Coordinates of C-alpha atoms in Angstrom, one line a residue:
Chain A
X1 CA -5.7 -13.0 3.0
X2 CA -7.6 -12.4 6.2
X3 CA -9.8 -9.4 6.5
X4 CA -9.2 -6.7 9.1
X5 CA -11.4 -4.4 11.1
X6 CA -10.3 -1.0 12.2
X7 CA -12.1 2.1 13.7
X8 CA -12.9 4.6 11.0
X9 CA -11.2 7.5 12.9
X10 CA -9.3 8.4 16.0
X11 CA -8.0 11.5 17.7
X12 CA -4.9 11.9 19.8
X13 CA -3.2 14.8 21.5
X14 CA 0.3 15.8 20.4
X15 CA 3.0 14.3 22.5
X16 CA 0.7 11.5 23.7
X17 CA 0.9 7.8 22.7
X18 CA -1.5 6.9 19.9
X19 CA -2.9 3.4 20.1
X20 CA -4.5 2.1 17.0
X21 CA -6.4 -1.2 17.3
X22 CA -7.0 -3.8 14.6
X23 CA -9.1 -7.0 14.7
X24 CA -8.1 -9.9 12.4
X25 CA -10.0 -12.8 14.0
X26 CA -9.6 -15.1 10.9
X27 CA -5.9 -14.8 10.6
X28 CA -4.1 -18.0 9.8
X29 CA -0.8 -19.4 11.0
X30 CA 1.2 -18.2 8.0
X31 CA -0.1 -14.7 7.9
X32 CA 1.8 -11.7 9.1
X33 CA 0.3 -8.4 10.4
X34 CA 1.6 -5.3 8.5
X35 CA 0.9 -1.7 9.2
X36 CA 1.2 1.1 6.6
X37 CA 0.2 4.7 6.7
X38 CA -0.7 7.2 4.1
X39 CA -0.2 10.9 4.7
X40 CA -2.5 13.0 2.6
X41 CA -2.1 12.6 -1.1
X42 CA 1.2 10.6 -0.8
X43 CA 1.9 7.0 -1.4
X44 CA 1.5 4.6 1.5
X45 CA 4.6 4.1 3.8
X46 CA 5.5 0.9 5.5
X47 CA 5.6 1.2 9.3
X48 CA 6.1 -2.3 10.9
X49 CA 5.1 -5.9 10.7
X50 CA 5.0 -8.9 13.0
X51 CA 4.0 -12.6 13.3
X52 CA 3.3 -13.3 16.9
X53 CA 5.9 -11.5 19.0
X54 CA 5.8 -7.8 19.8
X55 CA 7.9 -5.7 17.5
X56 CA 9.5 -2.3 17.8
X57 CA 11.3 -0.1 15.4
X58 CA 12.2 3.6 15.2
X59 CA 8.7 4.5 14.1
X60 CA 6.3 2.4 16.2
X61 CA 5.6 -0.6 18.3
X62 CA 3.3 -3.5 17.4
X63 CA 1.5 -5.5 20.0
X64 CA -0.1 -8.8 18.9
X65 CA -2.3 -10.7 21.2
X66 CA -1.4 -14.2 22.1
X67 CA -4.3 -15.7 20.1
X68 CA -3.2 -13.4 17.2
X69 CA -6.8 -12.3 16.6
X70 CA -6.0 -8.6 17.2
X71 CA -3.1 -6.2 17.4
X72 CA -2.3 -2.6 18.4
X73 CA 0.0 -0.2 16.7
X74 CA 1.5 2.3 19.1
X75 CA 3.1 5.6 18.1
X76 CA 4.8 6.5 21.4
X77 CA 5.0 10.2 21.1
X78 CA 2.6 11.4 18.4
X79 CA 3.4 14.5 16.4
X80 CA 1.3 16.5 14.0
X81 CA 3.2 14.8 11.2
X82 CA 1.7 11.5 12.3
X83 CA -1.7 12.7 11.1
X84 CA -2.5 10.1 8.4
X85 CA -4.7 7.1 7.4
X86 CA -3.3 3.9 9.0
X87 CA -3.9 0.6 7.4
X88 CA -3.7 -2.8 9.2
X89 CA -3.1 -5.5 6.6
X90 CA -2.8 -9.3 7.1
X91 CA -0.7 -10.9 4.5
X92 CA 0.5 -14.4 3.7
X93 CA 4.2 -15.0 3.5
X94 CA 3.6 -17.1 0.4
X95 CA 3.0 -15.9 -3.1
X96 CA 3.5 -12.5 -4.6
X97 CA 3.2 -10.5 -1.4
X98 CA 0.1 -8.7 -2.5
X99 CA -1.4 -6.2 -0.1
X100 CA -5.2 -5.9 0.4
X101 CA -6.0 -2.5 1.8
X102 CA -9.2 -1.8 3.8
X103 CA -10.4 1.7 4.6
X104 CA -8.0 2.1 7.5
X105 CA -8.1 4.4 10.5
X106 CA -7.9 8.2 10.0
X107 CA -5.7 9.4 12.8
X108 CA -5.8 13.1 13.6
X109 CA -3.1 14.4 16.0
X110 CA -4.3 17.6 17.7
X111 CA -2.0 20.3 19.0
Chain B
X1 CA 18.5 6.5 -4.9
X2 CA 15.3 7.9 -6.3
X3 CA 13.2 5.0 -5.1
X4 CA 10.0 4.5 -7.0
X5 CA 9.1 7.2 -9.5
X6 CA 5.9 7.7 -11.5
X7 CA 5.3 9.5 -14.8
X8 CA 3.3 11.6 -15.3
X9 CA 2.1 13.2 -12.0
X10 CA -1.2 14.5 -13.4
X11 CA -3.1 13.8 -16.6
X12 CA -6.5 14.6 -18.0
X13 CA -7.9 12.4 -20.8
X14 CA -11.1 12.4 -22.8
X15 CA -13.2 9.2 -22.9
X16 CA -11.8 6.8 -25.4
X17 CA -8.3 8.1 -25.4
X18 CA -5.4 5.9 -24.5
X19 CA -2.3 6.5 -22.3
X20 CA 0.5 4.7 -20.6
X21 CA 1.6 5.3 -17.0
X22 CA 5.3 4.6 -16.3
X23 CA 6.7 3.3 -13.0
X24 CA 10.4 3.1 -12.5
X25 CA 12.4 1.8 -9.5
X26 CA 16.1 1.8 -8.9
X27 CA 16.3 -0.6 -6.0
X28 CA 16.6 -3.8 -8.1
X29 CA 13.3 -5.1 -6.8
X30 CA 11.8 -8.2 -8.3
X31 CA 8.2 -7.4 -7.5
X32 CA 6.2 -4.5 -8.8
X33 CA 2.6 -3.5 -8.4
X34 CA 0.0 -1.1 -9.7
X35 CA -2.8 0.1 -7.4
X36 CA -5.7 2.5 -7.8
X37 CA -7.2 4.6 -5.1
X38 CA -10.6 6.1 -5.3
X39 CA -11.8 8.9 -2.9
X40 CA -12.3 7.7 0.6
X41 CA -11.2 4.2 -0.1
X42 CA -8.1 2.1 0.4
X43 CA -5.9 1.0 -2.5
X44 CA -7.0 -1.8 -4.8
X45 CA -4.5 -3.9 -6.8
X46 CA -4.8 -3.7 -10.5
X47 CA -1.9 -5.9 -11.8
X48 CA 1.4 -7.0 -10.5
X49 CA 4.6 -8.6 -11.6
X50 CA 6.9 -11.0 -9.9
X51 CA 9.7 -10.6 -12.4
X52 CA 10.9 -9.3 -15.7
X53 CA 8.6 -10.6 -18.5
X54 CA 5.8 -11.8 -16.1
X55 CA 2.6 -10.1 -15.1
X56 CA -0.6 -11.2 -13.4
X57 CA -4.1 -9.8 -12.6
X58 CA -5.0 -8.3 -9.3
X59 CA -8.3 -7.4 -7.9
X60 CA -9.5 -4.9 -10.5
X61 CA -7.7 -5.6 -13.8
X62 CA -10.5 -4.9 -16.3
X63 CA -9.7 -2.0 -18.7
X64 CA -6.0 -2.1 -18.0
X65 CA -2.9 -3.8 -19.5
X66 CA 0.6 -4.0 -18.2
X67 CA 4.1 -4.8 -19.3
X68 CA 7.4 -5.5 -17.6
X69 CA 10.0 -5.6 -20.3
X70 CA 12.7 -4.4 -18.1
X71 CA 13.2 -5.2 -14.4
X72 CA 13.2 -1.6 -13.3
X73 CA 10.1 -0.5 -15.2
X74 CA 6.4 -1.5 -15.0
X75 CA 4.0 0.1 -17.4
X76 CA 0.2 0.5 -17.0
X77 CA -1.8 1.1 -20.1
X78 CA -5.3 2.3 -20.6
X79 CA -6.4 1.4 -24.2
X80 CA -9.7 3.3 -24.1
X81 CA -10.2 5.4 -21.1
X82 CA -13.5 5.6 -19.3
X83 CA -14.7 8.1 -16.6
X84 CA -14.8 5.1 -14.1
X85 CA -11.0 5.0 -14.4
X86 CA -10.7 8.5 -12.9
X87 CA -8.5 7.8 -9.9
X88 CA -5.1 8.1 -8.3
X89 CA -2.7 5.4 -9.4
X90 CA 0.1 4.2 -7.2
X91 CA 3.0 2.0 -8.2
X92 CA 5.0 0.0 -5.7
X93 CA 7.9 -2.4 -5.7
X94 CA 9.3 -4.9 -3.3
X95 CA 12.2 -7.4 -2.9
X96 CA 11.8 -11.1 -3.3
X97 CA 11.3 -12.6 0.1
X98 CA 8.4 -13.3 2.3
X99 CA 8.7 -10.5 4.8
X100 CA 9.7 -7.5 2.8
X101 CA 7.7 -4.3 2.6
X102 CA 6.5 -2.5 -0.5
X103 CA 7.8 0.9 -1.4
X104 CA 5.3 3.2 -3.0
X105 CA 5.7 5.9 -5.6
X106 CA 4.1 9.4 -5.3
X107 CA 1.1 8.6 -7.4
X108 CA -0.4 9.7 -10.7
X109 CA -3.7 11.6 -10.6
X110 CA -5.8 10.7 -13.7
X111 CA -9.0 12.4 -14.7
X112 CA -11.1 11.0 -17.5
X113 CA -13.7 13.4 -18.9

């Protein structure tokens, strides 16, 4: 699976949109971009995934560049409960669906 | 539905002792996984299973064994615990199919003295 690069930490004001970037320049055609988050001491939680089109669900939006080498997770109206470590993971659609976690981005939402 | 549950939540072992961590899921998922997470790091895959009776090694399998005798349960065993196995262990499950997400349990915090 392709490696990803994320900023170590980010801050965002409560109520504002949080934009978390991820670089995955070696992504291949059969690999999806997944985002998970981990709130302190809890198990990771799935947020969203996409292949090449932008995706939106009740939690977030995912914007993938046309060349698929980078993506941005958007939390439209961040709340204090969104403070967590966010993991961008590139995963092949084949095989056992294994996830390879990097160190992620520690997002802090400030009041 | 309880989702993914893990037993125990906490455990302290002495070096050389053995123990088994139990993961159970009630979502009829085919795939199950065991990860470990060390301080300040992301999760690393220990072993996984794509179905009842089958298991495979992940990224960091040494010192661990697993069994999947029933579809809903995935056991992680430490035969002779070492301090390097002090970690938080997470179990996850997922449906068969390329695009499905994994559901994680609450974790087991293990300390080996």
